PDB file of C-alpha atoms in Angstrom:
ATOM      1  CA  MET A  22      65.557-161.750  76.469  1.00  0.00           C
ATOM      2  CA  SER A  23      68.077-162.561  74.897  1.00  0.00           C
ATOM      3  CA  HIS A  24      69.808-166.072  73.986  1.00  0.00           C
ATOM      4  CA  ASP A  25      73.658-165.724  75.122  1.00  0.00           C
ATOM      5  CA  LEU A  26      71.368-163.963  78.950  1.00  0.00           C
ATOM      6  CA  LEU A  27      69.757-166.716  79.117  1.00  0.00           C
ATOM      7  CA  SER A  28      72.570-169.263  78.576  1.00  0.00           C
ATOM      8  CA  ALA A  29      74.053-166.872  81.060  1.00  0.00           C
ATOM      9  CA  THR A  30      71.972-166.798  84.006  1.00  0.00           C
ATOM     10  CA  ASP A  31      71.015-170.477  83.245  1.00  0.00           C
ATOM     11  CA  GLY A  32      71.024-172.218  86.724  1.00  0.00           C
ATOM     12  CA  MET A  33      71.719-169.818  88.124  1.00  0.00           C
ATOM     13  CA  THR A  34      69.840-169.466  92.115  1.00  0.00           C
ATOM     14  CA  ALA A  35      67.303-166.489  92.971  1.00  0.00           C
ATOM     15  CA  THR A  36      70.364-164.862  94.856  1.00  0.00           C
ATOM     16  CA  GLU A  37      72.541-165.546  92.096  1.00  0.00           C
ATOM     17  CA  LEU A  38      71.076-163.640  89.611  1.00  0.00           C
ATOM     18  CA  GLY A  39      69.145-160.901  92.051  1.00  0.00           C
ATOM     19  CA  VAL A  40      73.621-159.566  93.134  1.00  0.00           C
ATOM     20  CA  ALA A  41      73.865-160.312  89.524  1.00  0.00           C
ATOM     21  CA  ARG A  42      71.700-157.718  88.815  1.00  0.00           C
ATOM     22  CA  ALA A  43      72.190-155.736  91.610  1.00  0.00           C
ATOM     23  CA  ALA A  44      76.697-155.900  90.586  1.00  0.00           C
ATOM     24  CA  ALA A  45      75.076-154.622  86.539  1.00  0.00           C
ATOM     25  CA  LEU A  46      73.456-151.948  88.543  1.00  0.00           C
ATOM     26  CA  PHE A  47      76.031-150.906  90.155  1.00  0.00           C
ATOM     27  CA  GLU A  48      78.718-150.898  87.572  1.00  0.00           C
ATOM     28  CA  ARG A  49      76.028-149.022  85.637  1.00  0.00           C
ATOM     29  CA  VAL A  50      76.317-146.287  87.895  1.00  0.00           C
ATOM     30  CA  ASP A  51      73.289-146.679  90.070  1.00  0.00           C
ATOM     31  CA  PRO A  52      74.235-147.656  93.649  1.00  0.00           C
ATOM     32  CA  GLY A  53      70.678-146.784  95.445  1.00  0.00           C
ATOM     33  CA  LYS A  54      68.329-148.932  92.566  1.00  0.00           C
ATOM     34  CA  ALA A  55      71.322-151.686  92.979  1.00  0.00           C
ATOM     35  CA  ALA A  56      71.069-150.698  96.624  1.00  0.00           C
ATOM     36  CA  ALA A  57      67.225-151.665  96.852  1.00  0.00           C
ATOM     37  CA  LEU A  58      67.414-154.726  95.074  1.00  0.00           C
ATOM     38  CA  LEU A  59      70.450-156.197  97.256  1.00  0.00           C
ATOM     39  CA  GLU A  60      68.278-154.970  99.950  1.00  0.00           C
ATOM     40  CA  LYS A  61      65.511-156.991  99.439  1.00  0.00           C
ATOM     41  CA  VAL A  62      67.868-160.365  97.816  1.00  0.00           C
ATOM     42  CA  LEU A  63      69.494-160.502 101.114  1.00  0.00           C
ATOM     43  CA  ALA A  64      66.457-159.590 103.383  1.00  0.00           C
ATOM     44  CA  ASP A  65      65.599-163.129 101.467  1.00  0.00           C
ATOM     45  CA  ASP A  66      68.975-165.096 101.706  1.00  0.00           C
ATOM     46  CA  PRO A  67      70.885-163.223 104.551  1.00  0.00           C
ATOM     47  CA  GLY A  68      73.310-165.885 104.192  1.00  0.00           C
ATOM     48  CA  SER A  69      74.736-164.695 101.013  1.00  0.00           C
ATOM     49  CA  ALA A  70      77.776-163.886 101.330  1.00  0.00           C
ATOM     50  CA  ALA A  71      78.346-162.435  97.196  1.00  0.00           C
ATOM     51  CA  GLY A  72      75.077-159.902  98.649  1.00  0.00           C
ATOM     52  CA  TRP A  73      76.485-158.373 101.807  1.00  0.00           C
ATOM     53  CA  ILE A  74      80.236-158.097  99.846  1.00  0.00           C
ATOM     54  CA  LEU A  75      78.969-155.675  97.104  1.00  0.00           C
ATOM     55  CA  MET A  76      77.048-154.115  99.704  1.00  0.00           C
ATOM     56  CA  ALA A  77      79.050-153.553 101.626  1.00  0.00           C
ATOM     57  CA  ARG A  78      80.601-151.286  98.322  1.00  0.00           C
ATOM     58  CA  ILE A  79      77.394-149.892  96.803  1.00  0.00           C
ATOM     59  CA  TRP A  80      77.352-148.125 100.685  1.00  0.00           C
ATOM     60  CA  LEU A  81      80.686-146.898 100.879  1.00  0.00           C
ATOM     61  CA  VAL A  82      79.753-145.116  97.531  1.00  0.00           C
ATOM     62  CA  LEU A  83      76.676-143.750  99.479  1.00  0.00           C
ATOM     63  CA  ASP A  84      77.949-142.612 102.245  1.00  0.00           C
ATOM     64  CA  GLN A  85      76.583-145.006 104.371  1.00  0.00           C
ATOM     65  CA  ILE A  86      79.794-145.721 106.111  1.00  0.00           C
ATOM     66  CA  GLU A  87      78.411-147.624 109.169  1.00  0.00           C
ATOM     67  CA  ALA A  88      76.477-149.754 106.737  1.00  0.00           C
ATOM     68  CA  ALA A  89      78.463-150.160 104.501  1.00  0.00           C
ATOM     69  CA  LEU A  90      80.822-150.654 107.830  1.00  0.00           C
ATOM     70  CA  ASP A  91      78.163-153.098 108.932  1.00  0.00           C
ATOM     71  CA  ALA A  92      78.180-155.258 105.963  1.00  0.00           C
ATOM     72  CA  GLY A  93      81.177-155.952 105.669  1.00  0.00           C
ATOM     73  CA  ALA A  94      81.369-157.668 109.219  1.00  0.00           C
ATOM     74  CA  LYS A  95      78.695-159.962 107.959  1.00  0.00           C
ATOM     75  CA  ALA A  96      80.316-160.178 104.657  1.00  0.00           C
ATOM     76  CA  ILE A  97      83.600-161.046 106.449  1.00  0.00           C
ATOM     77  CA  ALA A  98      80.586-163.394 109.336  1.00  0.00           C
ATOM     78  CA  LEU A  99      80.898-165.901 105.672  1.00  0.00           C
ATOM     79  CA  ALA A 100      83.734-165.571 103.575  1.00  0.00           C
ATOM     80  CA  PRO A 101      86.589-165.000 106.731  1.00  0.00           C
ATOM     81  CA  GLU A 102      88.491-166.203 103.523  1.00  0.00           C
ATOM     82  CA  ASP A 103      88.116-163.241 100.843  1.00  0.00           C
ATOM     83  CA  PRO A 104      90.168-160.406 100.775  1.00  0.00           C
ATOM     84  CA  ARG A 105      87.668-158.555  99.493  1.00  0.00           C
ATOM     85  CA  PRO A 106      85.600-157.438 102.397  1.00  0.00           C
ATOM     86  CA  LEU A 107      88.186-157.003 104.567  1.00  0.00           C
ATOM     87  CA  ALA A 108      90.198-154.590 102.172  1.00  0.00           C
ATOM     88  CA  THR A 109      86.469-152.713 102.427  1.00  0.00           C
ATOM     89  CA  VAL A 110      85.648-152.652 105.982  1.00  0.00           C
ATOM     90  CA  SER A 111      88.977-151.240 105.698  1.00  0.00           C
ATOM     91  CA  ARG A 112      88.297-148.348 103.813  1.00  0.00           C
ATOM     92  CA  ALA A 113      85.706-147.721 106.443  1.00  0.00           C
ATOM     93  CA  LEU A 114      86.773-148.049 109.487  1.00  0.00           C
ATOM     94  CA  THR A 115      89.564-145.294 107.107  1.00  0.00           C
ATOM     95  CA  LEU A 116      86.794-143.521 106.517  1.00  0.00           C
ATOM     96  CA  MET A 117      85.349-142.873 110.495  1.00  0.00           C
ATOM     97  CA  GLY A 118      88.727-142.284 111.566  1.00  0.00           C
ATOM     98  CA  ARG A 119      89.381-145.986 113.348  1.00  0.00           C
ATOM     99  CA  HIS A 120      93.230-146.417 111.824  1.00  0.00           C
ATOM    100  CA  GLU A 121      94.362-148.782 114.134  1.00  0.00           C
ATOM    101  CA  GLU A 122      91.138-151.693 112.377  1.00  0.00           C
ATOM    102  CA  ALA A 123      91.912-149.383 109.543  1.00  0.00           C
ATOM    103  CA  VAL A 124      95.695-150.337 108.303  1.00  0.00           C
ATOM    104  CA  THR A 125      95.424-153.609 110.588  1.00  0.00           C
ATOM    105  CA  MET A 126      92.091-154.771 108.359  1.00  0.00           C
ATOM    106  CA  ALA A 127      93.991-153.304 105.406  1.00  0.00           C
ATOM    107  CA  TYR A 128      96.899-156.261 106.807  1.00  0.00           C
ATOM    108  CA  ARG A 129      93.971-159.271 106.959  1.00  0.00           C
ATOM    109  CA  ALA A 130      93.607-159.178 103.272  1.00  0.00           C
ATOM    110  CA  VAL A 131      97.082-158.478 102.054  1.00  0.00           C
ATOM    111  CA  ILE A 132      97.927-162.021 103.814  1.00  0.00           C
ATOM    112  CA  VAL A 133      95.122-163.532 102.913  1.00  0.00           C
ATOM    113  CA  ASP A 134      95.924-162.456  98.998  1.00  0.00           C
ATOM    114  CA  PRO A 135      99.145-160.975  98.341  1.00  0.00           C
ATOM    115  CA  LYS A 136     100.109-161.379  95.242  1.00  0.00           C
ATOM    116  CA  ASN A 137      96.823-158.550  94.304  1.00  0.00           C
ATOM    117  CA  PRO A 138      97.409-155.410  94.109  1.00  0.00           C
ATOM    118  CA  LEU A 139      94.352-153.698  95.208  1.00  0.00           C
ATOM    119  CA  TRP A 140      95.658-154.729  99.233  1.00  0.00           C
ATOM    120  CA  HIS A 141      99.170-153.307  98.995  1.00  0.00           C
ATOM    121  CA  ASP A 142      97.283-150.182  97.232  1.00  0.00           C
ATOM    122  CA  ARG A 143      94.680-150.291 100.810  1.00  0.00           C
ATOM    123  CA  VAL A 144      98.004-150.633 102.936  1.00  0.00           C
ATOM    124  CA  ALA A 145      99.876-147.757 101.728  1.00  0.00           C
ATOM    125  CA  TRP A 146      96.408-145.184 102.496  1.00  0.00           C
ATOM    126  CA  ALA A 147      95.975-146.430 105.233  1.00  0.00           C
ATOM    127  CA  LEU A 148      98.308-145.345 106.995  1.00  0.00           C
ATOM    128  CA  LEU A 149      98.478-141.948 104.893  1.00  0.00           C
ATOM    129  CA  ALA A 150      95.570-141.403 106.466  1.00  0.00           C
ATOM    130  CA  ALA A 151      96.690-142.941 109.254  1.00  0.00           C
ATOM    131  CA  ASP A 152      99.169-140.303 109.107  1.00  0.00           C
ATOM    132  CA  ARG A 153     102.196-142.442 110.114  1.00  0.00           C
ATOM    133  CA  GLN A 154     104.813-145.192 108.918  1.00  0.00           C
ATOM    134  CA  ILE A 155     104.777-143.316 105.772  1.00  0.00           C
ATOM    135  CA  GLY A 156     108.120-145.750 105.185  1.00  0.00           C
ATOM    136  CA  ASP A 157     105.683-148.793 104.955  1.00  0.00           C
ATOM    137  CA  ALA A 158     103.073-147.487 103.398  1.00  0.00           C
ATOM    138  CA  GLU A 159     105.969-145.813 100.385  1.00  0.00           C
ATOM    139  CA  GLN A 160     106.850-149.959 100.133  1.00  0.00           C
ATOM    140  CA  ALA A 161     103.037-151.062  99.819  1.00  0.00           C
ATOM    141  CA  ALA A 162     102.732-149.171  97.686  1.00  0.00           C
ATOM    142  CA  ARG A 163     105.530-149.412  95.808  1.00  0.00           C
ATOM    143  CA  THR A 164     104.394-153.440  96.008  1.00  0.00           C
ATOM    144  CA  ALA A 165     101.304-152.742  94.126  1.00  0.00           C
ATOM    145  CA  ILE A 166     103.004-151.310  91.734  1.00  0.00           C
ATOM    146  CA  GLY A 167     105.615-154.071  90.952  1.00  0.00           C
ATOM    147  CA  LEU A 168     102.647-156.204  90.662  1.00  0.00           C
ATOM    148  CA  ASP A 169     100.476-154.231  88.183  1.00  0.00           C
ATOM    149  CA  PRO A 170     103.288-151.556  86.795  1.00  0.00           C
ATOM    150  CA  ASN A 171     100.381-150.358  84.182  1.00  0.00           C
ATOM    151  CA  GLU A 172      98.321-149.257  86.370  1.00  0.00           C
ATOM    152  CA  ALA A 173      98.224-145.085  86.812  1.00  0.00           C
ATOM    153  CA  HIS A 174      96.294-145.357  90.712  1.00  0.00           C
ATOM    154  CA  TYR A 175      99.458-146.990  92.494  1.00  0.00           C
ATOM    155  CA  TYR A 176     102.084-145.197  91.182  1.00  0.00           C
ATOM    156  CA  PHE A 177      99.542-141.425  92.098  1.00  0.00           C
ATOM    157  CA  THR A 178      99.608-143.843  96.031  1.00  0.00           C
ATOM    158  CA  HIS A 179     103.419-144.127  95.451  1.00  0.00           C
ATOM    159  CA  GLY A 180     104.048-140.281  94.407  1.00  0.00           C
ATOM    160  CA  VAL A 181     101.688-138.921  97.898  1.00  0.00           C
ATOM    161  CA  ALA A 182     103.653-141.589 100.021  1.00  0.00           C
ATOM    162  CA  LEU A 183     106.924-140.056  98.358  1.00  0.00           C
ATOM    163  CA  ASP A 184     104.911-135.939  99.124  1.00  0.00           C
ATOM    164  CA  ALA A 185     105.059-137.580 102.475  1.00  0.00           C
ATOM    165  CA  LEU A 186     107.890-138.287 103.607  1.00  0.00           C
ATOM    166  CA  GLY A 187     109.625-135.152 102.291  1.00  0.00           C
ATOM    167  CA  HIS A 188     110.625-136.675  98.646  1.00  0.00           C
ATOM    168  CA  ALA A 189     109.196-134.104  96.044  1.00  0.00           C
ATOM    169  CA  ASP A 190     111.961-134.970  93.507  1.00  0.00           C
ATOM    170  CA  GLN A 191     110.618-138.619  93.467  1.00  0.00           C
ATOM    171  CA  ALA A 192     107.054-138.087  94.188  1.00  0.00           C
ATOM    172  CA  ARG A 193     106.883-135.866  90.668  1.00  0.00           C
ATOM    173  CA  GLN A 194     107.788-138.649  88.726  1.00  0.00           C
ATOM    174  CA  ALA A 195     106.267-140.968  90.421  1.00  0.00           C
ATOM    175  CA  LEU A 196     102.918-138.202  90.043  1.00  0.00           C
ATOM    176  CA  MET A 197     103.348-137.996  85.962  1.00  0.00           C
ATOM    177  CA  ILE A 198     104.176-141.368  85.231  1.00  0.00           C
ATOM    178  CA  SER A 199     100.753-141.908  86.582  1.00  0.00           C
ATOM    179  CA  LEU A 200      99.690-138.780  84.479  1.00  0.00           C
ATOM    180  CA  ARG A 201     101.008-140.249  80.714  1.00  0.00           C
ATOM    181  CA  LEU A 202      98.952-143.564  82.113  1.00  0.00           C
ATOM    182  CA  GLU A 203      95.983-141.303  83.367  1.00  0.00           C
ATOM    183  CA  PRO A 204      95.847-137.985  81.325  1.00  0.00           C
ATOM    184  CA  GLU A 205      92.332-137.455  82.433  1.00  0.00           C
ATOM    185  CA  ASN A 206      92.559-137.932  85.890  1.00  0.00           C
ATOM    186  CA  THR A 207      92.579-134.011  87.612  1.00  0.00           C
ATOM    187  CA  VAL A 208      93.388-135.159  91.358  1.00  0.00           C
ATOM    188  CA  ALA A 209      96.905-136.794  90.700  1.00  0.00           C
ATOM    189  CA  ARG A 210      97.693-133.243  87.823  1.00  0.00           C
ATOM    190  CA  HIS A 211      96.219-131.279  91.645  1.00  0.00           C
ATOM    191  CA  ARG A 212      99.580-133.218  92.797  1.00  0.00           C
ATOM    192  CA  LEU A 213     101.620-132.344  90.578  1.00  0.00           C
ATOM    193  CA  ALA A 214     101.014-128.773  90.456  1.00  0.00           C
ATOM    194  CA  VAL A 215     101.590-128.758  93.686  1.00  0.00           C
ATOM    195  CA  LEU A 216     104.836-129.862  93.955  1.00  0.00           C
ATOM    196  CA  ASN A 217     105.366-127.399  91.629  1.00  0.00           C
ATOM    197  CA  GLY A 218     104.406-124.090  92.956  1.00  0.00           C
ATOM    198  CA  GLU A 219     101.719-123.595  90.163  1.00  0.00           C
ATOM    199  CA  THR A 220      99.726-123.805  93.188  1.00  0.00           C
ATOM    200  CA  GLN A 221      98.705-123.142  96.746  1.00  0.00           C
ATOM    201  CA  ARG A 222      97.798-126.599  99.245  1.00  0.00           C
ATOM    202  CA  ALA A 223      95.185-127.383 100.932  1.00  0.00           C
ATOM    203  CA  SER A 224      96.009-125.101 104.018  1.00  0.00           C
ATOM    204  CA  GLU A 225      93.459-126.793 106.466  1.00  0.00           C
ATOM    205  CA  PRO A 226      94.715-129.574 108.988  1.00  0.00           C
ATOM    206  CA  LYS A 227      93.793-133.290 108.065  1.00  0.00           C
ATOM    207  CA  LYS A 228      91.115-133.836 110.300  1.00  0.00           C
ATOM    208  CA  ARG A 229      90.775-138.074 111.424  1.00  0.00           C
ATOM    209  CA  GLY A 230      87.959-138.790 110.221  1.00  0.00           C
ATOM    210  CA  TRP A 231      86.270-138.884 106.904  1.00  0.00           C
ATOM    211  CA  LYS A 232      86.421-135.972 106.383  1.00  0.00           C
ATOM    212  CA  LEU A 233      90.051-136.571 105.631  1.00  0.00           C
ATOM    213  CA  PHE A 234      89.033-137.023 102.780  1.00  0.00           C
ATOM    214  CA  GLY A 235      87.916-134.216 102.012  1.00  0.00           C
ATOM    215  CA  ARG A 236      84.111-133.720 100.231  1.00  0.00           C
ATOM    216  CA  THR A 237      86.014-130.747  99.003  1.00  0.00           C
ATOM    217  CA  LYS A 238      84.984-128.166  96.803  1.00  0.00           C
ATOM    218  CA  SER A 239      87.182-128.013  94.725  1.00  0.00           C
ATOM    219  CA  PRO A 240      86.322-129.654  90.746  1.00  0.00           C
ATOM    220  CA  GLU A 241      90.548-130.040  90.873  1.00  0.00           C
ATOM    221  CA  ALA A 242      90.215-131.841  94.202  1.00  0.00           C
ATOM    222  CA  ARG A 243      87.551-135.141  92.452  1.00  0.00           C
ATOM    223  CA  SER A 244      87.913-137.918  91.941  1.00  0.00           C
ATOM    224  CA  SER A 245      85.823-141.391  91.385  1.00  0.00           C
ATOM    225  CA  ARG A 246      88.416-143.044  93.198  1.00  0.00           C
ATOM    226  CA  PRO A 247      87.704-142.514  96.811  1.00  0.00           C
ATOM    227  CA  GLU A 248      91.694-142.804  98.302  1.00  0.00           C
ATOM    228  CA  GLU A 249      92.279-139.561  96.228  1.00  0.00           C
ATOM    229  CA  TYR A 250      90.103-137.257  98.260  1.00  0.00           C
ATOM    230  CA  LEU A 251      93.857-137.513 101.000  1.00  0.00           C
ATOM    231  CA  PRO A 252      94.400-133.655 100.964  1.00  0.00           C
TER     232      PRO A 252
END
């Protein structure tokens, strides 16, 4: 083990070290191994809020939505003033079609940490998935952009909200900004092509459950961001 790594882990408890190792596996896109390691850590120390926060995120990536919800609920009980598990639970609830609860949890995250654009973006997507209060979703997306004007994803969210409101020209502008910041985003490019009439919008009706985010077979609709699966 290198001197730098020894210094970084010096003084960490066994739980902290285990969570850090699981986080490293997760960042290296190995969520299965991360979950296996973290399960052992949490079995030994079920009071680790950091462990449950990370576990909820990992289960979401692994499409274990109920497990993510359970892990997120445990994290909230242990760290009620941390916005991260609130947002994770909100996303899980959205994927389960429990939209009212998802919106509530997203707003709770904003209340805890109003200066973080991530939580405003979650509010926007919770409302978009619920297919209601689209004006509030658009406002939440604008707030996220104001807090971080260099993040492409927030312009994408804004474009989706504007499109849902029927403001096609403004939606195009938002998506074009998103693509300038992140040219490789094929989901945003597909959205823009639909608005430009270059390709057809999916004809399937929106579903109220997690399939709303559509494990779609179309390669242009793929993204690493779960929110972007919204048809």
